[in-house]
mmCIF file of C-alpha atoms and ligand atoms in Angstrom:
data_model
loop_
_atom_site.group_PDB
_atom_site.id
_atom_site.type_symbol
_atom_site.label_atom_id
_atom_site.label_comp_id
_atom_site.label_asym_id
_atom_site.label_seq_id
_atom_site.Cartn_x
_atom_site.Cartn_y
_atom_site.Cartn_z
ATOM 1 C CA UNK A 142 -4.093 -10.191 -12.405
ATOM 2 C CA UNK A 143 -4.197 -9.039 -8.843
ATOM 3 C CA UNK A 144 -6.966 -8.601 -6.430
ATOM 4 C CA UNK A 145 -6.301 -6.089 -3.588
ATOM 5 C CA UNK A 146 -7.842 -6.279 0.037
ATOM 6 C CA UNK A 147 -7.479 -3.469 2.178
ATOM 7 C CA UNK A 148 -8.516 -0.106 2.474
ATOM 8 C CA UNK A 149 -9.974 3.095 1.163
ATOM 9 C CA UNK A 150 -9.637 6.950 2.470
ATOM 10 C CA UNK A 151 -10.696 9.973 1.489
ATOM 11 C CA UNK A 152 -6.844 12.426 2.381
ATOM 12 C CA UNK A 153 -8.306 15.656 3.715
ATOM 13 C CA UNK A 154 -5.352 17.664 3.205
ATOM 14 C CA UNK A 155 -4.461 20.878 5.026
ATOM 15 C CA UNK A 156 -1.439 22.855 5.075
ATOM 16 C CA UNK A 157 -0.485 24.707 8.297
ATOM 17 C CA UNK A 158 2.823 27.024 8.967
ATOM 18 C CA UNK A 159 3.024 24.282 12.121
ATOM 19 C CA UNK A 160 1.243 22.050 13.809
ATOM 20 C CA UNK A 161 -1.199 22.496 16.521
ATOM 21 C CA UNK A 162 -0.089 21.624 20.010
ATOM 22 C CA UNK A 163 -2.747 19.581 22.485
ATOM 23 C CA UNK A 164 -6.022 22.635 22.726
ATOM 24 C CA UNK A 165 -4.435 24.613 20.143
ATOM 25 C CA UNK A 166 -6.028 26.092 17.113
ATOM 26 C CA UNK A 167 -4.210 26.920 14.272
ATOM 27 C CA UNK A 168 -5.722 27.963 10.827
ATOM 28 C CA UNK A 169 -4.602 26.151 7.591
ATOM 29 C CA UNK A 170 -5.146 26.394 4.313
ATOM 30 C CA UNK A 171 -7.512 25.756 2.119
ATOM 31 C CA UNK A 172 -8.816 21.804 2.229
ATOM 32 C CA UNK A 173 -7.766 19.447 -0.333
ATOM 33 C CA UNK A 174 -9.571 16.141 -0.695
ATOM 34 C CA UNK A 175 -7.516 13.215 -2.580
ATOM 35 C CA UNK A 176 -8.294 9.590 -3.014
ATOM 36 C CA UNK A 177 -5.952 7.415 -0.782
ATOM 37 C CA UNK A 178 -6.170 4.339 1.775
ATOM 38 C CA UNK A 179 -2.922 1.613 1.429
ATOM 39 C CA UNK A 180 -5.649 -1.016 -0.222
ATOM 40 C CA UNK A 181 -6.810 1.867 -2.881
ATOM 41 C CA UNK A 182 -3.234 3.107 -3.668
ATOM 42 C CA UNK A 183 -1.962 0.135 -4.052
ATOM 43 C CA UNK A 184 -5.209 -1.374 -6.583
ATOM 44 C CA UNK A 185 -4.784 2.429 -8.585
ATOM 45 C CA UNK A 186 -0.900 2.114 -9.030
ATOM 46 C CA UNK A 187 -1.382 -1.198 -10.786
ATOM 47 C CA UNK A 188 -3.629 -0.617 -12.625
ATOM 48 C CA UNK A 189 -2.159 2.603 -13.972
ATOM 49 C CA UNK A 190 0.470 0.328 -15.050
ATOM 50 C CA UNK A 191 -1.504 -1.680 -16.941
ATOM 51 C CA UNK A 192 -2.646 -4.118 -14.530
ATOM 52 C CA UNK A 193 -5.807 -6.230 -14.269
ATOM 53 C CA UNK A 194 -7.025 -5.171 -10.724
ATOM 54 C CA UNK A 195 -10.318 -5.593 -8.625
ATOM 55 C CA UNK A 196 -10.162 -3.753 -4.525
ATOM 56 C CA UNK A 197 -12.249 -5.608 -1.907
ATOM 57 C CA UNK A 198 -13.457 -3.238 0.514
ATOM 58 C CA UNK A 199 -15.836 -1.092 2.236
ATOM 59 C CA UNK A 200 -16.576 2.403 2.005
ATOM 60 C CA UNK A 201 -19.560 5.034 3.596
ATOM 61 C CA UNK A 202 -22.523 5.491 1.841
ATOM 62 C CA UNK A 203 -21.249 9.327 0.870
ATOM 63 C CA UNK A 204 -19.824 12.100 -0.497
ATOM 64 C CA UNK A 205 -16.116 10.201 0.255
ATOM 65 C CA UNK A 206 -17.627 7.224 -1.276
ATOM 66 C CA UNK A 207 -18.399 8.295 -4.314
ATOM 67 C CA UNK A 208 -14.951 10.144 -4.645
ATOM 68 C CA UNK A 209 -13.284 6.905 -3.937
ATOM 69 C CA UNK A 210 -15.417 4.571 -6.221
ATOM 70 C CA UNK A 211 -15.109 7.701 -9.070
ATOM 71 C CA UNK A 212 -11.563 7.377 -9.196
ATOM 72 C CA UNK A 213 -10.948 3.819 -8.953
ATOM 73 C CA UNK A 214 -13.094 3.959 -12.174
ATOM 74 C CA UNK A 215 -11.203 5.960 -13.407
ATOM 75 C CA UNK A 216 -8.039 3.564 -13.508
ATOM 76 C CA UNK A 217 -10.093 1.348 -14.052
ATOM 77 C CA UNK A 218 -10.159 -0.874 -11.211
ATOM 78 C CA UNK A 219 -13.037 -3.336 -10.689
ATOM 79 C CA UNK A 220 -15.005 -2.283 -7.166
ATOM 80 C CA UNK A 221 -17.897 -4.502 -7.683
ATOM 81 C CA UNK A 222 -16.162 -5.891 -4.286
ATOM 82 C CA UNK A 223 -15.998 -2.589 -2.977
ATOM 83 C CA UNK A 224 -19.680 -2.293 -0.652
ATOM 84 C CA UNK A 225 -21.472 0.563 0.095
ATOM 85 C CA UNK A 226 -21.616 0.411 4.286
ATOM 86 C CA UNK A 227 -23.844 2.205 6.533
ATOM 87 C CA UNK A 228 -20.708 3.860 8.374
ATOM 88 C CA UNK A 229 -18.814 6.988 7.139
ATOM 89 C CA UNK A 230 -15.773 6.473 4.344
ATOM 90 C CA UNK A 231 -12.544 5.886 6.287
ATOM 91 C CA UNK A 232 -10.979 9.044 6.118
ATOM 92 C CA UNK A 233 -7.475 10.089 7.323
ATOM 93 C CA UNK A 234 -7.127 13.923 8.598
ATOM 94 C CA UNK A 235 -3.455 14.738 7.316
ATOM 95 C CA UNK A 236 -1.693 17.936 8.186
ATOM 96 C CA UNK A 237 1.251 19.157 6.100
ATOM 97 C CA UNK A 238 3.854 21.429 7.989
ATOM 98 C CA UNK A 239 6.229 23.617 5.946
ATOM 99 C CA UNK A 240 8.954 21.197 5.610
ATOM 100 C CA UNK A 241 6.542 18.752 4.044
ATOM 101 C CA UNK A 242 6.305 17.060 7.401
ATOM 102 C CA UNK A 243 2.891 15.428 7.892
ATOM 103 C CA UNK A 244 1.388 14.163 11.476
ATOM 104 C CA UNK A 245 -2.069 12.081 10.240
ATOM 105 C CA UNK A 246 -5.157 10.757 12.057
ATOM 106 C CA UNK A 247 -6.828 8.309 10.768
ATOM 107 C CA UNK A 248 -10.463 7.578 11.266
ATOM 108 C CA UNK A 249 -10.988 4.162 9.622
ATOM 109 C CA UNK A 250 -14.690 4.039 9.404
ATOM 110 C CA UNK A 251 -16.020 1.826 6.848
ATOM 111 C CA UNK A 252 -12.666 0.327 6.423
ATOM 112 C CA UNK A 253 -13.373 -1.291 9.971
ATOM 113 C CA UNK A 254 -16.039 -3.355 8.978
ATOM 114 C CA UNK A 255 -14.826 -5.423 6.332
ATOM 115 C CA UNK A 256 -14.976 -8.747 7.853
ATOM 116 C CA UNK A 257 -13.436 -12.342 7.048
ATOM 117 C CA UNK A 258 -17.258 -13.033 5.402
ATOM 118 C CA UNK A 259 -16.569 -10.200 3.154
ATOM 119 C CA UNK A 260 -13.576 -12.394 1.653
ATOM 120 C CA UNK A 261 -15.466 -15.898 2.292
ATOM 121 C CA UNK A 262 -18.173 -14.233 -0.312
ATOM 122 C CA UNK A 263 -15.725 -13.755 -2.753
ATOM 123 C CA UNK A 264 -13.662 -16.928 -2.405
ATOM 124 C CA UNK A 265 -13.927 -17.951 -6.020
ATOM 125 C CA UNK A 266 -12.371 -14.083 -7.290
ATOM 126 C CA UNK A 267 -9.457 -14.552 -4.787
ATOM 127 C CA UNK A 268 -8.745 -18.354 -5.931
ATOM 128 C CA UNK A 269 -8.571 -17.702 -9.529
ATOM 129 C CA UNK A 270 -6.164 -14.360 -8.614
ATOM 130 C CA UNK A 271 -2.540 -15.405 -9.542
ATOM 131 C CA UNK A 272 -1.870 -13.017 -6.156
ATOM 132 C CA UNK A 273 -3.867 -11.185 -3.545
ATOM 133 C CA UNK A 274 -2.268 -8.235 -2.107
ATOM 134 C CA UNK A 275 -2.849 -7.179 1.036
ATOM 135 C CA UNK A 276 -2.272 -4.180 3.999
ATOM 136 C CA UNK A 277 -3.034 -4.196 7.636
ATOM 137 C CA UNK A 278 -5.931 -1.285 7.434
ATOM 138 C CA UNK A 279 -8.604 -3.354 7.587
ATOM 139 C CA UNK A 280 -9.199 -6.118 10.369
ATOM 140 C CA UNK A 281 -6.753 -9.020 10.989
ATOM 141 C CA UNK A 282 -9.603 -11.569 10.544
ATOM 142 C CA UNK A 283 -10.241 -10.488 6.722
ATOM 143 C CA UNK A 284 -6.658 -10.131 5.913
ATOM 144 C CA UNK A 285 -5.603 -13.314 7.489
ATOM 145 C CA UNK A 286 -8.929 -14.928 5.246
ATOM 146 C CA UNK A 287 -8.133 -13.546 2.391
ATOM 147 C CA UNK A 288 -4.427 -14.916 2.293
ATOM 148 C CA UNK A 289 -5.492 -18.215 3.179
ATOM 149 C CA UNK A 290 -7.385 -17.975 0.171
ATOM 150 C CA UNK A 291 -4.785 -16.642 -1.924
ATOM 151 C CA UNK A 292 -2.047 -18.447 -4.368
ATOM 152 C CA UNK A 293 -0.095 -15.862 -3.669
ATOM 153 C CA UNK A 294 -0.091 -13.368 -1.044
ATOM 154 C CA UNK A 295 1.990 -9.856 -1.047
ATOM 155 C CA UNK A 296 1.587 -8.488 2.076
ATOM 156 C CA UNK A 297 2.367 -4.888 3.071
ATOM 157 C CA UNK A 298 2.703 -5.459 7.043
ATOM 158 C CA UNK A 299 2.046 -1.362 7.348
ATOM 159 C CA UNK A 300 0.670 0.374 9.414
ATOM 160 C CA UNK A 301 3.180 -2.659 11.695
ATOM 161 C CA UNK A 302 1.574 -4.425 14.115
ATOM 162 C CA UNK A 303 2.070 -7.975 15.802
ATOM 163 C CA UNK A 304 0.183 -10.195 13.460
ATOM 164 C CA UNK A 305 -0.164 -13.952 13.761
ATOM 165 C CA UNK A 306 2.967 -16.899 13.058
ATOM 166 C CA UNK A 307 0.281 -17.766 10.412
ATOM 167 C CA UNK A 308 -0.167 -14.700 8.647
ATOM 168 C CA UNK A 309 3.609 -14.488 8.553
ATOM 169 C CA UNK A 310 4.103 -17.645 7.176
ATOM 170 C CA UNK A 311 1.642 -17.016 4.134
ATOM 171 C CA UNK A 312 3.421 -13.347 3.303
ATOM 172 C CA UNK A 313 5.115 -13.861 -0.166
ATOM 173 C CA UNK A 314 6.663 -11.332 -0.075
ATOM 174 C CA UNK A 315 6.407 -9.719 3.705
ATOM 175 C CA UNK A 316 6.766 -6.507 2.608
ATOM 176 C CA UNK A 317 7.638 -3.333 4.894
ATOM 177 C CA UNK A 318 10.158 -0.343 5.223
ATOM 178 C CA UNK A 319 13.039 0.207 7.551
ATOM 179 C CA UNK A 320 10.491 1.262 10.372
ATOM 180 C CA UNK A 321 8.315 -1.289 10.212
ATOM 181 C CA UNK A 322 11.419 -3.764 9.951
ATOM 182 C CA UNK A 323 12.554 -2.386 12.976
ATOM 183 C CA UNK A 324 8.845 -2.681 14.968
ATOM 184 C CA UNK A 325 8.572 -6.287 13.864
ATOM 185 C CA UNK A 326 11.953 -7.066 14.657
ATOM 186 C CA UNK A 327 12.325 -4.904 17.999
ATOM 187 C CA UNK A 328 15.659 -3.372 17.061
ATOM 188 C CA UNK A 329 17.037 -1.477 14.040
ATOM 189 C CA UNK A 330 19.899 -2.609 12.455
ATOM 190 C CA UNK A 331 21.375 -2.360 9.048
ATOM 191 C CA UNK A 332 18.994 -3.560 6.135
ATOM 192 C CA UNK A 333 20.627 -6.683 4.808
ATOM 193 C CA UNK A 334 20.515 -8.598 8.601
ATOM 194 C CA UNK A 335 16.899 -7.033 8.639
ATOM 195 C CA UNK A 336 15.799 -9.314 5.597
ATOM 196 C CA UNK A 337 17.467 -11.951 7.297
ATOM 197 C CA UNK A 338 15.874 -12.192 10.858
ATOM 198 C CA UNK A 339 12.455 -11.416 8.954
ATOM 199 C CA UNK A 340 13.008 -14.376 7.059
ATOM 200 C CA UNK A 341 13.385 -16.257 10.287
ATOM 201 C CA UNK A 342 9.933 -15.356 11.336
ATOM 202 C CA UNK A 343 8.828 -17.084 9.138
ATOM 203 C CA UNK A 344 7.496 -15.859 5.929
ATOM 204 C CA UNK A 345 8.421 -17.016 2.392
ATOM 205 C CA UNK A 346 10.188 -14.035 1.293
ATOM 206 C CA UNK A 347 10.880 -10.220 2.260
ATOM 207 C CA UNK A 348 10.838 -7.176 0.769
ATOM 208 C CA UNK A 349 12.412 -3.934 2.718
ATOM 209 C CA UNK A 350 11.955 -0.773 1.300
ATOM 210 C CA UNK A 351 14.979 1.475 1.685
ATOM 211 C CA UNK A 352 13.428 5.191 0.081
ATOM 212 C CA UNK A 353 15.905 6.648 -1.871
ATOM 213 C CA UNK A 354 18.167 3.551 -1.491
ATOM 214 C CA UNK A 355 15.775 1.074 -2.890
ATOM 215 C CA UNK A 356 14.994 -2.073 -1.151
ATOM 216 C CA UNK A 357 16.777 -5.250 -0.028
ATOM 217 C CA UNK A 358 15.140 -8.614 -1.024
ATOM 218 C CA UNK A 359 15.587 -11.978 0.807
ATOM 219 C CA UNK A 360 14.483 -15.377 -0.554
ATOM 220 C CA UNK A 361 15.681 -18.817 0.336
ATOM 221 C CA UNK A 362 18.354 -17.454 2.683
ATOM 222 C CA UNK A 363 19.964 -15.258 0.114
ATOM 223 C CA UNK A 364 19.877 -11.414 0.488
ATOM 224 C CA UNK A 365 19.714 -9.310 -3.158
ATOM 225 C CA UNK A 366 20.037 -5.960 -2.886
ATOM 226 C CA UNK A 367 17.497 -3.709 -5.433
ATOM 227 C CA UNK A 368 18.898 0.155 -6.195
ATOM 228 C CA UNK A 369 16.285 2.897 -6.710
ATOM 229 C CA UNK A 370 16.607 5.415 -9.672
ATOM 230 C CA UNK A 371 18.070 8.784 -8.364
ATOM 231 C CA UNK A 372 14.906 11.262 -8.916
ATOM 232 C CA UNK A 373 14.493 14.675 -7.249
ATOM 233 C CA UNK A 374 11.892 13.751 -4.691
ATOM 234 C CA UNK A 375 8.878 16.072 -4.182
ATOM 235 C CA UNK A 376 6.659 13.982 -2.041
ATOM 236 C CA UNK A 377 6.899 10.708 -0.498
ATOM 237 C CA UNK A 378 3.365 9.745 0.339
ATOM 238 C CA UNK A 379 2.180 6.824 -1.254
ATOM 239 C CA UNK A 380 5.256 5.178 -2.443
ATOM 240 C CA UNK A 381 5.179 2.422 -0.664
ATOM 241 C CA UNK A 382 2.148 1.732 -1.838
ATOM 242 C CA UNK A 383 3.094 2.564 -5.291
ATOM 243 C CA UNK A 384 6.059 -0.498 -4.966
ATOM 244 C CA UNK A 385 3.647 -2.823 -3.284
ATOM 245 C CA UNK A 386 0.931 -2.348 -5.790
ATOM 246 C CA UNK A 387 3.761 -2.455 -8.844
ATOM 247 C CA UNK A 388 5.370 -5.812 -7.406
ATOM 248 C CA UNK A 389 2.105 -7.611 -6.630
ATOM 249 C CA UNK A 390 1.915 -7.384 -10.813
ATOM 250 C CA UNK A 391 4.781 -7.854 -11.629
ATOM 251 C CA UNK A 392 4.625 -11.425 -9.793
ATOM 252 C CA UNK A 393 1.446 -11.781 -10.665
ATOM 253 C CA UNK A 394 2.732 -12.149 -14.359
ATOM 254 C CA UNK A 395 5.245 -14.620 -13.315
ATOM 255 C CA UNK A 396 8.739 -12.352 -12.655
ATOM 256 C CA UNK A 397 11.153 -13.411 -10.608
ATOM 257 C CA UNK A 398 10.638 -11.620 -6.749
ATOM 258 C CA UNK A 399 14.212 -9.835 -6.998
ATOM 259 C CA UNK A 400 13.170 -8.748 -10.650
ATOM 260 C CA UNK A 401 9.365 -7.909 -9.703
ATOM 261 C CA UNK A 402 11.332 -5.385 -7.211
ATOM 262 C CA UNK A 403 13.668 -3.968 -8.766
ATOM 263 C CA UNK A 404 10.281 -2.881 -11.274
ATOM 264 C CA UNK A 405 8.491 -1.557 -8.240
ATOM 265 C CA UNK A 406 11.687 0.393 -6.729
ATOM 266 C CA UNK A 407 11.215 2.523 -10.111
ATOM 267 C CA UNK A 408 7.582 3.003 -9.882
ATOM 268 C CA UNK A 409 8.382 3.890 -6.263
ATOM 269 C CA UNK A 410 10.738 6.242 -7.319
ATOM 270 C CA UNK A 411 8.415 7.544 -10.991
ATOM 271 C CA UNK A 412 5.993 8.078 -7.818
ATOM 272 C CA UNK A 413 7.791 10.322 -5.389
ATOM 273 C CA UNK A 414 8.870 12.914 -8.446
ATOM 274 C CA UNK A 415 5.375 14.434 -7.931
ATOM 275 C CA UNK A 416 2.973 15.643 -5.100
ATOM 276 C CA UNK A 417 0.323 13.455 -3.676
ATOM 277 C CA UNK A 418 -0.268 9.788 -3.408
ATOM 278 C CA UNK A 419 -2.158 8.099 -6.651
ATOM 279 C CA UNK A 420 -2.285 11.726 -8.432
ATOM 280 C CA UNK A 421 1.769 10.918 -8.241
ATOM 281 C CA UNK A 422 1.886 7.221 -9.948
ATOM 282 C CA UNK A 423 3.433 6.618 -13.603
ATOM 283 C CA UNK A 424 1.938 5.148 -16.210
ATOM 284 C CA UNK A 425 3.740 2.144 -17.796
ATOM 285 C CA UNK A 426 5.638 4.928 -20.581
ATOM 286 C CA UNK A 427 6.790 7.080 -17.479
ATOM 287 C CA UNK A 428 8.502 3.747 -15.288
ATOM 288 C CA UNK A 429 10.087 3.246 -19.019
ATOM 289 C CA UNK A 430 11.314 6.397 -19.399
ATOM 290 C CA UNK A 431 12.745 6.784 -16.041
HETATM 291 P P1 ADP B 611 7.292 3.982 2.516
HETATM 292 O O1 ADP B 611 6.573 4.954 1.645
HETATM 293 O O2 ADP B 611 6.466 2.804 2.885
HETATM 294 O O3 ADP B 611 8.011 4.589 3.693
HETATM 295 P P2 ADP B 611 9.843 3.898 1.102
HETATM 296 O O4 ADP B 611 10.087 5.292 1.571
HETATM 297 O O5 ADP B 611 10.870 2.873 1.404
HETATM 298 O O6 ADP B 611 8.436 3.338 1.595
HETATM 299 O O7 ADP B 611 9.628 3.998 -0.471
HETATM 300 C C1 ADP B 611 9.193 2.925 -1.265
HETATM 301 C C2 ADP B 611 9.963 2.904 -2.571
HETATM 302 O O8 ADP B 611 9.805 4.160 -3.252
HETATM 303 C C3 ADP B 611 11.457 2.723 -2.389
HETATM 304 O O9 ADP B 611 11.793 1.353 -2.385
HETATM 305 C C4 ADP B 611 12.014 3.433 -3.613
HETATM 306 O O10 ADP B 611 11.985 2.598 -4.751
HETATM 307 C C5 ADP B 611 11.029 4.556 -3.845
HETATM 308 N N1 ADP B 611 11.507 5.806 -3.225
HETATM 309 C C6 ADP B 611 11.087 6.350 -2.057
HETATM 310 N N2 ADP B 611 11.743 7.491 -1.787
HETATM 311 C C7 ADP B 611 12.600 7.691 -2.817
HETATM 312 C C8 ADP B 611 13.565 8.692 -3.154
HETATM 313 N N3 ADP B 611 13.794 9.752 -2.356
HETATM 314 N N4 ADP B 611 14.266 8.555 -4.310
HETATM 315 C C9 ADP B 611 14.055 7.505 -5.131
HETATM 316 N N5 ADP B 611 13.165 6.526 -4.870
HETATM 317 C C10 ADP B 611 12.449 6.602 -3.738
#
């Protein structure tokens, strides 16, 4: 059903009473290591769902290799895309203060060298893909390949960046939150006029996430607003991911965009009721439930 290209991380998680300041040491506790990366989340929480899923991708030769490819096997996504590169796994360093604020490094490794070959070698699996979905933590040149190749693109523009009037135009859905909306657009501004001037750049269609408000959807000049289910949020990371992952299904098997979100606004918010990133995603009886 959908064919992800993007990234993979091993989370080394530490929790620390605060966070160090510039040649400060400050001890933590112990390390937790979780599967994560935008391109993995997304390929896991579709999957868990019940989706047909493959990741495209590149991760070390390692111990954080072998994590990552364990667990995608474990949903059950397809990484027979996913090569083994003589660089270390993309990791991303992520310190949790007490008030569940995080400050992250990431060190992309692997994740850096998937190039636009990668995709041209696997032209015929993103062809037959009714959509490709895609993140901006791998390089421009195999994201921008891969949607050229797609039917259908869903692109995550996270972590934002200036990206090319092409790769705009190919974004079906743009997707990004209320910060990246704000980055692209160079001012923030309330979410429905948001949609709209994204639109004007050019894409098809856009998707802003609002958290705990949902997410505002704009197609063909008309702006739908999508509500969230009211949960008691325990963690947030990941849930973008989560709704990218759940709507690049969802239109995969033909629903209507403002539909296909208002789906992945309650896997967002199934996702953000637990700790962690894909530890945190619902299966298709928990969304139901919700
Ligand atoms: P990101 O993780 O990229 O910042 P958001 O915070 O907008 O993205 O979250 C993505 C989706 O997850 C939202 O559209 C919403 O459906 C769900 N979500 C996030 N936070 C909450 C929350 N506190 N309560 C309910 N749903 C939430």
């Amino acid at each position: 059903d959908v064919v992800v290209v993007g990234s993979a991380n091993a989370d080394l998680v530490v929790r620390v009473e605060r966070h160090p300041a510039p040649g400060e040491t400050v001890l933590g506790s112990e390390l937790a290591v979780h599967p994560g990366g935008k391109g993995a989340n997304q390929a896991v929480a579709a999957a868990r769902l019940g989706a047909r899923v493959a990741l495209l991708g590149r991760v070390g030769a390692d111990q954080h290799g072998r994590l990552l490819r364990e667990s995608l096997e474990h949903d059950g996504v397809d990484h027979g895309h996913l090569h083994d590169t003589p660089a270390a796994s993309g990791i991303a360093m992520i310190a949790v203060g007490p008030q569940g604020d995080n400050s992250i490094i990431v060190a992309p490794g692997a994740n850096a060298r998937v190039t636009e070959g990668d995709v041209l070698q696997a032209a015929p699996l993103l062809r037959s893909a009714p959509v490709v979905s895609l993140q901006l933590e791998i390089p421009l040149p195999a994201v921008l390949a891969a949607a050229r190749l797609a039917r259908r693109a869903v692109v995550n523009l996270s972590p934002a960046a200036p990206v090319p009037d092409e790769l705009l135009a190919l974004c079906d859905p743009l997707v990004v939150n209320e910060h990246e909306a704000a980055l692209l657009l160079g001012v923030p501004g309330e979410a429905d006029r948001q949609a709209k001037s994204l639109l004007a750049l050019g894409p098809r269609s856009v998707v802003i996430t609002l958290g705990a408000d949902g997410a505002v959807v704009a197609e063909d000049g008309a702006v739908h607003a999508v509500p969230s289910p009211r949960v008691a949020a325990v963690d947030t990371t990941g849930a973008g991911d989560a709704f990218t992952g759940a709507l690049a299904w969802r239109l995969a098997v033909g629903e209507p965009l403002t539909a296909a979100a208002a789906f992945a606004a309650r896997v967002g918010a199934a996702a953000v009721r637990r700790p962690g990133a894909q530890d945190s995603y619902p299966t298709m009886a928990e969304v139901e439930d919700l």
